[in-house]
Coordinates of C-alpha atoms and ligand atoms in Angstrom, one line a residue:
M25 CA 0.2 0.0 -0.1
K26 CA 2.9 2.6 1.1
R27 CA 5.1 1.5 -2.0
I28 CA 2.2 2.1 -4.3
A29 CA 1.2 5.9 -2.6
L30 CA 5.1 6.5 -3.1
I31 CA 5.3 5.6 -6.7
L32 CA 2.1 7.8 -7.0
G33 CA 3.4 10.4 -5.3
L34 CA 6.4 10.7 -7.6
A35 CA 4.4 10.5 -10.6
I36 CA 2.3 13.2 -9.7
L37 CA 6.0 15.0 -9.0
A38 CA 6.5 14.0 -12.8
G39 CA 3.5 15.2 -14.2
C40 CA 3.2 11.6 -15.8
G41 CA 0.3 9.5 -15.6
K42 CA 2.6 6.5 -16.3
A43 CA 5.7 6.4 -15.1
P44 CA 7.1 7.8 -11.5
A45 CA 9.9 10.4 -11.9
P46 CA 13.3 9.1 -11.8
A47 CA 14.7 9.5 -8.3
V48 CA 18.2 11.8 -9.0
I49 CA 20.6 12.1 -6.3
P50 CA 21.7 15.0 -6.0
T51 CA 18.6 16.5 -7.1
P52 CA 19.2 18.3 -10.3
M53 CA 18.4 22.6 -10.5
Q54 CA 15.7 21.8 -13.3
E55 CA 14.3 18.5 -14.2
R56 CA 11.3 17.9 -16.3
Y57 CA 10.5 14.5 -17.3
G58 CA 8.2 13.1 -20.4
C59 CA 6.4 10.0 -20.3
G60 CA 8.4 8.2 -23.0
T61 CA 11.2 6.2 -22.7
L62 CA 14.5 5.8 -25.6
S63 CA 15.5 2.6 -26.1
G64 CA 18.5 0.8 -27.6
N65 CA 21.8 2.4 -26.0
P66 CA 22.0 5.2 -28.0
E67 CA 25.1 6.9 -28.4
P68 CA 24.7 10.8 -26.6
S69 CA 25.8 13.7 -28.8
I70 CA 28.1 15.3 -26.2
E71 CA 29.0 19.0 -27.2
I72 CA 31.6 20.6 -24.9
D73 CA 32.3 24.5 -25.6
G74 CA 33.3 27.0 -23.5
K75 CA 30.1 29.1 -24.7
Y76 CA 28.4 27.4 -22.1
L77 CA 30.1 28.4 -19.2
S78 CA 28.3 31.6 -18.4
K79 CA 25.2 29.3 -18.5
Y80 CA 26.2 26.1 -16.5
G81 CA 29.4 26.8 -15.1
P82 CA 32.7 24.8 -15.2
E83 CA 30.7 21.6 -13.8
G84 CA 26.9 22.0 -15.1
Y85 CA 25.3 20.8 -18.1
N86 CA 22.2 20.4 -20.2
L87 CA 20.8 16.8 -21.3
E88 CA 18.1 16.4 -23.4
V89 CA 16.8 12.9 -24.2
D90 CA 13.6 12.6 -26.3
R91 CA 12.6 10.1 -29.3
R92 CA 15.7 11.9 -31.4
G93 CA 18.4 10.7 -29.1
V94 CA 20.3 12.2 -25.9
R95 CA 21.8 15.2 -26.0
I96 CA 24.5 16.8 -23.4
K97 CA 25.9 20.3 -23.6
A98 CA 28.5 21.6 -20.9
A99 CA 31.4 24.0 -20.7
G100 CA 34.1 21.6 -19.9
K101 CA 34.8 17.8 -19.3
A102 CA 33.2 17.6 -15.6
G103 CA 29.9 19.1 -16.9
A104 CA 29.5 16.2 -19.7
F105 CA 30.7 13.6 -17.1
Y106 CA 28.5 14.7 -14.7
A107 CA 25.4 14.9 -17.2
L108 CA 26.7 10.9 -17.8
Q109 CA 26.0 10.3 -14.3
T110 CA 22.7 11.6 -14.3
L111 CA 21.9 9.9 -17.6
C112 CA 22.5 6.6 -15.8
Q113 CA 20.0 7.4 -12.9
I114 CA 17.3 8.6 -15.3
S115 CA 18.0 4.7 -17.0
D116 CA 16.7 1.6 -16.6
S117 CA 16.6 -1.9 -18.0
T118 CA 13.3 -0.3 -20.4
G119 CA 15.5 2.6 -21.6
I120 CA 16.3 5.9 -20.7
R121 CA 13.3 8.3 -19.5
Y122 CA 12.4 11.2 -21.7
A123 CA 13.8 14.6 -19.9
K124 CA 14.7 18.2 -19.9
I125 CA 17.7 18.7 -17.3
T126 CA 19.8 21.8 -16.4
D127 CA 22.2 21.5 -13.8
K128 CA 25.0 22.6 -11.9
P129 CA 26.3 22.7 -8.3
R130 CA 25.7 24.9 -5.5
F131 CA 29.6 24.5 -4.1
P132 CA 32.5 24.2 -6.2
Y133 CA 33.6 21.8 -3.4
R134 CA 32.0 18.8 -2.6
G135 CA 34.6 16.2 -0.6
I136 CA 34.6 12.8 1.0
H137 CA 37.1 12.3 3.7
L138 CA 38.4 9.1 4.7
D139 CA 40.6 8.0 7.4
V140 CA 42.9 5.0 6.5
S141 CA 45.3 5.3 9.6
R142 CA 42.9 4.0 12.1
H143 CA 42.0 1.2 10.0
F144 CA 43.7 0.6 6.9
F145 CA 41.7 -0.3 3.6
P146 CA 43.2 -1.2 0.6
K147 CA 43.4 0.9 -2.7
E148 CA 40.4 -1.4 -4.0
E149 CA 38.3 -0.3 -1.6
V150 CA 39.4 3.3 -2.0
M151 CA 38.3 2.9 -5.4
K152 CA 35.0 1.3 -4.6
I153 CA 34.3 4.1 -2.8
L154 CA 35.8 6.5 -5.6
D155 CA 33.4 5.1 -8.0
E156 CA 30.3 5.9 -5.5
M157 CA 31.6 9.8 -5.0
A158 CA 31.5 10.0 -9.0
R159 CA 28.2 8.8 -9.3
Y160 CA 26.9 11.1 -6.8
K161 CA 29.1 14.5 -8.0
F162 CA 31.5 14.8 -5.3
N163 CA 35.0 16.0 -6.7
Y164 CA 37.1 16.3 -3.8
F165 CA 38.5 13.0 -1.8
H166 CA 40.5 14.1 1.6
F167 CA 42.9 11.5 2.0
H168 CA 43.6 11.2 5.9
F169 CA 46.4 8.5 5.5
A170 CA 48.4 9.6 8.4
D171 CA 47.2 9.7 12.1
N172 CA 48.0 8.1 15.7
G173 CA 46.7 4.4 14.2
G174 CA 49.2 4.0 11.1
W175 CA 51.5 5.9 8.6
R176 CA 49.9 4.5 5.1
I177 CA 52.3 5.8 2.3
K178 CA 55.7 4.4 2.0
L179 CA 58.3 7.1 1.2
D180 CA 61.6 7.2 -0.5
S181 CA 62.6 9.9 1.9
C182 CA 61.7 8.4 5.0
P183 CA 60.7 4.6 4.4
E184 CA 61.2 4.3 8.3
L185 CA 57.7 5.8 8.6
T186 CA 55.7 2.7 6.8
R187 CA 59.0 0.1 8.2
Y188 CA 58.2 1.0 11.9
G189 CA 54.7 3.1 12.1
A190 CA 52.2 1.0 9.7
F191 CA 52.2 -2.2 11.8
R192 CA 50.7 -2.3 15.5
K193 CA 50.0 -5.5 17.8
I194 CA 46.4 -4.5 18.2
E195 CA 44.0 -4.5 15.6
D196 CA 40.8 -2.9 18.1
W197 CA 41.2 0.7 18.2
D198 CA 40.0 1.3 22.0
T199 CA 42.3 -1.7 22.9
F200 CA 45.7 -0.1 21.5
W201 CA 44.6 3.4 22.1
L202 CA 43.4 3.3 25.6
H203 CA 44.0 0.0 27.1
S204 CA 47.3 -0.9 26.0
P205 CA 51.3 0.5 25.7
M206 CA 50.0 1.7 21.8
E207 CA 52.7 -0.1 20.5
F208 CA 53.6 -0.3 16.9
C209 CA 55.6 -3.1 15.2
E210 CA 58.2 -3.6 12.5
E211 CA 56.9 -4.4 9.0
G212 CA 57.2 -8.0 8.6
T213 CA 56.0 -9.0 12.5
P214 CA 53.8 -12.1 12.6
E215 CA 50.0 -11.7 12.6
A216 CA 50.8 -7.5 13.3
Y217 CA 47.9 -5.6 12.2
G218 CA 47.9 -2.5 9.4
G219 CA 49.2 -1.7 6.1
Y220 CA 50.5 1.1 3.3
Y221 CA 50.3 1.9 -0.2
T222 CA 53.4 2.2 -2.3
K223 CA 53.9 5.6 -4.2
D224 CA 52.8 3.6 -7.2
E225 CA 49.7 2.7 -5.5
V226 CA 49.2 6.3 -4.5
R227 CA 49.3 7.1 -8.4
Q228 CA 46.7 4.6 -9.4
I229 CA 44.2 6.2 -6.7
I230 CA 44.9 9.8 -7.7
E231 CA 44.9 8.4 -11.7
Y232 CA 41.7 6.4 -10.7
A233 CA 40.1 9.4 -9.1
A234 CA 41.0 11.8 -12.0
E235 CA 39.3 10.2 -14.4
R236 CA 36.1 10.4 -12.2
H237 CA 37.0 14.4 -12.1
I238 CA 37.9 13.9 -8.3
E239 CA 41.1 15.9 -6.9
V240 CA 43.0 14.1 -4.0
I241 CA 43.9 16.0 -1.1
P242 CA 46.3 14.5 0.9
E243 CA 46.7 14.9 4.7
V244 CA 49.8 15.1 6.7
E245 CA 49.2 15.8 10.2
F246 CA 51.0 18.7 12.2
P247 CA 51.7 19.1 15.3
A248 CA 49.3 16.3 16.8
H249 CA 48.2 13.0 15.9
S250 CA 51.4 11.7 15.0
N251 CA 52.6 8.8 17.2
A252 CA 53.1 6.8 14.0
V253 CA 55.7 8.9 13.4
F254 CA 57.3 8.8 16.4
A255 CA 57.2 5.1 16.3
A256 CA 59.9 5.7 13.8
Y257 CA 61.1 8.8 14.7
P258 CA 61.1 8.9 18.5
D259 CA 63.3 12.0 18.9
L260 CA 61.0 13.9 17.0
T261 CA 58.3 14.7 20.1
C262 CA 59.4 15.9 23.3
G263 CA 60.8 14.2 26.1
P264 CA 62.7 10.7 25.7
E265 CA 59.5 8.5 25.6
G266 CA 57.2 10.6 23.7
Y267 CA 53.9 10.9 25.4
R268 CA 50.4 9.8 24.4
G269 CA 49.3 13.1 22.8
G270 CA 51.5 12.7 19.8
E271 CA 52.5 16.5 19.3
F272 CA 56.2 17.1 17.5
C273 CA 58.5 19.2 19.7
V274 CA 58.4 22.8 18.1
A275 CA 62.0 23.3 19.7
N276 CA 63.6 20.5 17.7
E277 CA 65.1 21.7 14.4
G278 CA 64.6 18.0 13.5
T279 CA 60.8 18.7 13.2
F280 CA 61.2 21.0 10.3
E281 CA 63.5 19.2 8.4
F282 CA 61.3 15.9 9.0
A283 CA 58.7 18.1 7.6
E284 CA 60.1 19.8 4.7
K285 CA 61.4 16.4 3.6
V286 CA 57.5 14.6 4.1
L287 CA 55.8 17.6 2.4
L288 CA 58.1 18.3 -0.6
E289 CA 57.6 14.4 -1.2
I290 CA 54.6 14.3 -0.6
M291 CA 53.7 17.7 -3.0
D292 CA 55.9 15.9 -5.5
L293 CA 53.3 12.9 -5.6
F294 CA 50.1 14.2 -5.4
P295 CA 49.4 16.7 -8.2
S296 CA 46.4 18.6 -6.3
K297 CA 48.2 22.2 -5.3
I298 CA 46.3 21.6 -1.7
V299 CA 48.1 20.2 1.2
H300 CA 46.1 19.5 4.7
I301 CA 48.6 20.2 7.2
G302 CA 46.2 18.7 9.9
G303 CA 46.5 21.4 12.7
D304 CA 43.8 20.0 15.3
E305 CA 43.9 19.0 18.7
A306 CA 47.5 20.0 19.8
R307 CA 47.4 18.6 23.3
M308 CA 50.2 21.1 24.7
E309 CA 51.2 19.3 27.9
G310 CA 54.3 17.8 26.4
W311 CA 55.4 21.1 25.6
E312 CA 54.4 22.6 28.8
N313 CA 56.9 19.8 30.4
C314 CA 60.0 20.4 27.9
P315 CA 62.7 21.9 28.3
K316 CA 63.6 22.6 24.8
C317 CA 60.0 24.0 24.3
Q318 CA 60.1 26.1 27.2
K319 CA 63.6 27.6 26.0
L320 CA 62.3 28.5 22.6
M321 CA 59.4 30.0 24.1
K322 CA 61.1 32.6 26.5
E323 CA 63.8 33.3 23.4
K324 CA 60.6 34.0 21.7
G325 CA 58.6 36.0 24.2
F326 CA 55.8 33.3 23.7
T327 CA 53.4 34.0 26.7
N328 CA 51.7 30.6 26.2
T329 CA 52.1 27.2 24.4
G330 CA 49.5 27.9 21.7
D331 CA 52.0 30.3 20.3
L332 CA 54.4 27.3 19.6
Q333 CA 51.2 26.1 17.6
T334 CA 51.1 29.2 15.7
Y335 CA 54.6 29.4 15.0
L336 CA 55.0 25.6 13.7
I337 CA 52.1 26.1 11.6
S338 CA 53.6 29.7 10.2
R339 CA 56.7 27.6 9.6
I340 CA 55.3 24.9 8.1
Q341 CA 52.8 27.5 5.7
K342 CA 56.0 28.8 4.5
I343 CA 57.4 25.3 3.2
I344 CA 54.1 24.7 1.3
L345 CA 54.0 28.9 0.0
D346 CA 57.6 28.4 -1.0
N347 CA 56.7 25.2 -3.3
G348 CA 53.5 27.0 -5.0
H349 CA 51.3 25.4 -3.0
R350 CA 48.0 26.0 -0.8
M351 CA 47.8 25.7 2.8
A352 CA 44.7 23.9 4.0
G353 CA 44.0 22.4 7.9
W354 CA 41.5 22.1 10.4
D355 CA 39.8 24.8 12.0
Q356 CA 42.3 25.6 14.7
L357 CA 44.5 27.2 11.8
L358 CA 42.6 30.4 12.7
E359 CA 44.4 30.9 15.6
N360 CA 47.4 32.1 13.0
E361 CA 46.9 35.5 12.0
D362 CA 49.3 35.3 9.6
L363 CA 47.4 33.3 7.7
D364 CA 48.3 33.2 3.9
S365 CA 44.9 34.2 1.9
S366 CA 45.2 31.0 -0.5
S367 CA 44.9 28.6 2.6
I368 CA 41.4 26.5 3.3
V369 CA 40.0 26.1 6.8
Y370 CA 38.1 22.7 7.0
A371 CA 35.5 23.8 10.0
Y372 CA 34.7 20.8 11.9
R373 CA 33.9 22.3 15.5
S374 CA 31.4 24.3 14.2
D375 CA 30.2 25.7 11.0
S376 CA 30.5 29.3 12.5
L377 CA 34.4 28.8 12.3
A378 CA 33.5 28.4 8.5
Y379 CA 32.0 31.7 8.4
K380 CA 34.5 33.3 10.4
A381 CA 37.4 32.1 8.3
A382 CA 35.3 33.4 5.1
G383 CA 34.6 36.9 6.7
R384 CA 38.3 37.0 7.1
G385 CA 38.9 36.2 3.7
V386 CA 40.0 32.7 4.0
N387 CA 38.3 29.9 2.0
A388 CA 36.7 27.6 4.3
V389 CA 35.4 23.9 4.0
I390 CA 31.6 23.3 5.9
T391 CA 32.4 20.0 7.9
P392 CA 30.7 20.1 11.4
G393 CA 31.2 17.1 13.3
D394 CA 27.9 16.9 14.9
V395 CA 26.5 16.9 11.4
L396 CA 28.7 15.9 8.5
Y397 CA 31.4 13.0 10.7
L398 CA 30.0 9.5 9.3
D399 CA 31.2 7.9 12.1
W400 CA 28.3 8.6 14.2
F401 CA 25.1 6.5 15.1
Q402 CA 23.1 6.4 11.8
A403 CA 20.1 4.8 14.1
H404 CA 19.7 4.1 17.8
P405 CA 22.8 2.4 19.6
H406 CA 20.5 -0.4 20.6
Y407 CA 20.8 -1.6 16.9
E408 CA 24.7 -0.3 16.4
R409 CA 27.8 -1.7 16.8
K410 CA 30.0 1.0 18.5
A411 CA 30.4 3.9 16.7
Q412 CA 32.1 7.7 17.5
Y413 CA 30.2 9.6 20.4
G414 CA 26.5 11.1 18.7
Y415 CA 23.7 10.8 16.7
S416 CA 23.7 12.1 12.8
P417 CA 21.0 9.9 10.8
L418 CA 20.4 10.7 6.9
H419 CA 17.4 13.0 8.0
K420 CA 20.0 15.0 10.3
I421 CA 22.1 15.5 7.2
F422 CA 19.5 16.2 4.7
R423 CA 17.8 18.8 7.3
Y424 CA 21.5 20.8 7.5
E425 CA 21.4 24.1 5.5
P426 CA 25.2 24.8 4.9
Q427 CA 25.4 28.7 3.7
A428 CA 26.7 29.7 0.4
R429 CA 28.8 32.7 1.1
P430 CA 31.8 34.5 -0.6
N431 CA 35.0 32.2 0.5
I432 CA 32.8 29.0 1.6
L433 CA 33.9 26.7 -1.1
G434 CA 32.0 23.5 0.0
V435 CA 30.8 20.6 2.5
Q436 CA 32.4 17.8 3.0
G437 CA 31.4 14.2 4.9
C438 CA 34.5 12.8 6.9
M439 CA 34.6 9.2 7.4
W440 CA 36.7 8.6 10.7
T441 CA 37.6 4.7 11.3
E442 CA 38.4 4.1 14.9
Y443 CA 35.3 2.2 15.3
V444 CA 35.0 1.0 11.3
P445 CA 37.5 -1.7 11.4
T446 CA 36.5 -3.6 7.9
E447 CA 35.8 -2.7 4.5
G448 CA 31.8 -3.7 5.3
H449 CA 31.6 -1.6 7.9
L450 CA 32.8 1.2 6.0
E451 CA 30.1 1.1 3.6
Y452 CA 27.6 0.3 6.1
M453 CA 28.7 4.2 7.7
L454 CA 29.2 5.9 4.2
F455 CA 25.5 4.4 2.6
P456 CA 23.3 6.0 2.1
R457 CA 24.2 8.8 4.4
M458 CA 27.2 9.8 1.8
L459 CA 23.9 10.2 -0.8
A460 CA 22.6 13.3 1.6
V461 CA 26.1 15.2 2.0
S462 CA 25.7 14.7 -2.0
E463 CA 22.5 16.1 -2.1
K464 CA 24.1 19.3 0.3
G465 CA 26.8 20.0 -1.7
W466 CA 25.1 19.7 -5.1
S467 CA 21.5 20.9 -4.9
E468 CA 20.0 24.4 -3.9
P469 CA 17.9 24.2 -0.7
G470 CA 14.4 23.5 -1.1
T471 CA 14.4 21.6 -4.3
T472 CA 13.7 18.5 -2.4
T473 CA 11.5 17.9 0.7
W474 CA 12.9 15.2 3.3
E475 CA 9.6 13.1 2.3
Q476 CA 10.6 13.3 -1.1
F477 CA 14.4 12.6 -0.5
K478 CA 13.9 9.7 1.5
N479 CA 11.6 8.0 -0.9
K480 CA 14.2 8.7 -3.5
V481 CA 17.2 7.3 -1.0
A482 CA 14.5 3.7 -1.0
T483 CA 15.0 3.5 -4.7
H484 CA 18.8 4.0 -4.6
I485 CA 19.3 1.2 -2.2
P486 CA 18.9 -2.0 -4.1
E487 CA 21.2 -0.6 -6.7
L488 CA 23.9 0.6 -4.2
K489 CA 23.6 -3.3 -2.9
A490 CA 23.3 -4.6 -6.3
R491 CA 27.0 -2.7 -7.1
G492 CA 28.7 -5.2 -4.0
L493 CA 28.0 -2.4 -1.4
N494 CA 27.2 -3.1 2.3
I495 CA 24.9 -0.7 2.9
Y496 CA 22.6 0.4 5.8
D497 CA 19.3 0.2 5.3
Q498 CA 17.1 2.9 6.0
H499 CA 16.0 2.3 9.6
D500 CA 12.4 1.7 10.6
M501 CA 12.7 2.8 14.2
P502 CA 10.4 5.5 14.9
E503 CA 11.7 8.9 15.8
I504 CA 9.7 11.1 18.5
E505 CA 9.9 14.8 19.1
T506 CA 7.7 17.5 19.9
D507 CA 8.1 21.4 19.5
G508 CA 6.5 21.9 22.4
K509 CA 2.9 21.9 21.0
R510 CA 2.7 19.1 18.6
V511 CA 4.3 15.4 18.6
I512 CA 6.2 14.6 15.2
M513 CA 6.9 11.2 14.3
D514 CA 9.5 10.1 11.7
H515 CA 11.4 7.2 10.4
E516 CA 13.3 6.7 7.6
N517 CA 12.0 3.8 5.6
P518 CA 9.2 4.8 3.3
Y519 CA 7.9 1.3 3.4
S520 CA 6.8 0.8 7.0
E521 CA 4.2 2.6 8.8
I522 CA 4.2 4.0 12.7
R523 CA 2.2 2.6 14.9
Y524 CA 1.6 4.2 18.4
T525 CA -0.4 4.3 21.9
L526 CA -0.6 7.0 24.3
D527 CA -2.4 4.8 27.5
G528 CA 1.0 2.8 28.1
S529 CA 0.1 -0.4 26.5
E530 CA 2.4 -2.0 23.9
P531 CA 1.8 -1.1 20.3
D532 CA 0.4 -3.7 17.8
A533 CA -1.0 -3.9 14.4
G534 CA -4.5 -2.4 15.3
S535 CA -2.9 0.6 17.2
R536 CA -3.3 3.8 16.0
L537 CA -1.7 4.7 12.4
Y538 CA 1.0 7.9 12.6
T539 CA 0.1 9.6 9.9
E540 CA 0.9 13.4 10.7
P541 CA 1.9 15.7 13.5
F542 CA -0.6 16.0 16.1
P543 CA -1.6 18.2 19.4
L544 CA 0.3 17.7 22.6
S545 CA -2.9 17.2 24.2
S546 CA -1.5 17.0 28.2
D547 CA 0.8 18.3 30.2
T548 CA 2.8 15.1 30.0
L549 CA 2.0 12.0 27.2
N550 CA 3.6 8.9 27.2
I551 CA 4.3 7.3 23.9
K552 CA 4.8 4.3 22.8
A553 CA 5.6 3.7 19.2
A554 CA 7.0 0.9 16.8
A555 CA 7.0 0.6 13.2
F556 CA 5.4 -2.9 11.6
S557 CA 6.4 -3.8 8.3
G558 CA 4.2 -6.8 7.3
K559 CA 4.6 -9.1 10.2
N560 CA 7.9 -7.1 11.0
K561 CA 7.6 -5.2 14.1
T562 CA 10.8 -2.9 15.3
F563 CA 11.3 -2.5 19.1
T564 CA 9.3 0.1 21.0
R565 CA 10.1 3.5 21.6
N566 CA 9.2 4.8 25.2
I567 CA 9.4 8.2 25.3
T568 CA 7.4 10.9 27.5
L569 CA 7.3 14.3 26.2
V570 CA 6.1 17.7 28.1
R571 CA 3.6 20.1 27.0
G572 CA 5.6 23.4 26.4
K573 CA 9.1 22.0 26.3
K574 CA 11.0 21.0 23.1
Y575 CA 12.6 17.7 23.0
T576 CA 15.1 16.6 19.7
E577 CA 16.3 12.9 20.4
S578 CA 19.7 12.5 20.8
Y579 CA 20.0 9.2 22.9
P580 CA 21.4 10.7 26.1
E581 CA 19.6 7.5 27.6
I582 CA 22.6 5.2 26.5
D583 CA 25.9 5.4 27.9
L584 CA 28.2 5.0 24.7
H585 CA 31.4 4.6 26.3
V586 CA 33.0 6.1 23.5
S587 CA 36.2 8.3 23.3
W588 CA 35.5 12.0 21.5
M589 CA 37.5 13.1 18.4
G590 CA 40.1 10.4 18.9
L591 CA 41.7 11.6 22.2
Ligands
ACM29 C1 39.7 16.4 13.9 O1 38.3 16.0 14.2 N1 40.1 16.5 14.7 C2 39.6 17.2 12.7
ZN30 ZN1 59.7 20.2 23.0

């Protein structure tokens, strides 16, 4: 029943009595569909001409399908490529849907970040993700290959990094990070966990990405998140033993010699003109207790250890600028007043930091952890394996509104992997949420409602599965909220229905069907709700709402026992 309603809903949208409109994600700027389909694998006519730049921009396109064939117009190859991605989404086994589509992205930067340090993923898996990024019109891959979990590219200038810093004795993150001496081990140690990419493999990844109009941005972390470096070069951290914060010693000239050597090789390996240098979460206790760092502070007249951070970033910035590159980093970069205007700030602690950077004339990428960190829970922890800290389901990402302002480059979903140990789980955390990130990066706000979007996602899920991705199925679990006046329920899966009780009894298939928000009719209201699909029933949510008080679910009732931001 629900399925028929869904199909009818989409058909009305299409203005066509027979077939539903194709569910294109990200939603194109303008799309109109005719009732026919073009069959027989027609060769598209593709016209690439700079004269279309003012109309469609460098990545936009015009796509027309009718009985005469498929015609694509774009100012450049990227636009034509994205037209072909859309073409795939409006095709099925019966043919290509008649269509007139004019499309261009809202933001020039649409990124996915992948941490291959906490857990290592082979190049084939990276390429599988790149395939999907291309399908959903992402154009930047932020390659987080160095962090406390391991160093993952074998460099000619410092082969010790992978020899001593790419393998560890313990695979499980919490056991390694919180409950053991955090030992790395030499390559070749029996049963060691880890891995790295050779430079050839990295070149293959870069080339594979470039063929899909995706630029790969490398990240080398300074001054923190560098325990894997110190496994190879223990002298580069403060003190004889190093310490858990993982920062470089700022007073050691060897730190800057290392930075220069590694960054030069990385800038040579990656064609991108952007190098991300981390910059986040330096825990400065090591600097406070290091005689060399303290001496440097006195000599330079620094009043606090934060000055050591800005001093280090300035020197690293010089290495990057002297080599004709742009420095990117997490939002702590804003502490540097000497930030070059070519820099890119990745705002993760709050989107307000992106707008602050933009206001200072510096470019920024919006990636707030509480929405766009894809290692957060996407469903109730009751159902899920351990994830990071908070709750970021599909609808939260979809409802998030990044602002297009001068100097705001775009948005990025970040996939941190402390609790993502396998390829299957990586895909499970990425999909389908990556589709919502794609919508945020490409589509103008208001082009799709949440109801339409979740229905669209439902049609993509079988295709994602058919491509061999272990995705998370849209969940059935009812979400219950109030704005203080009304009770609002929702669930992601359009094929099931929510039934509820208000008298404390267990909901069953005969209980009231939720169809729309209803008044919060008493001072407190106990709601028990479950979703039903055929004979299946989800577990029951049991929530008490109070009139006049807003309630948004964040799962405070669960003690998640998780660490925050990898510390
Ligand atoms: C970060 O989450 N530390 C960038
Ligand atoms: Zn020091």
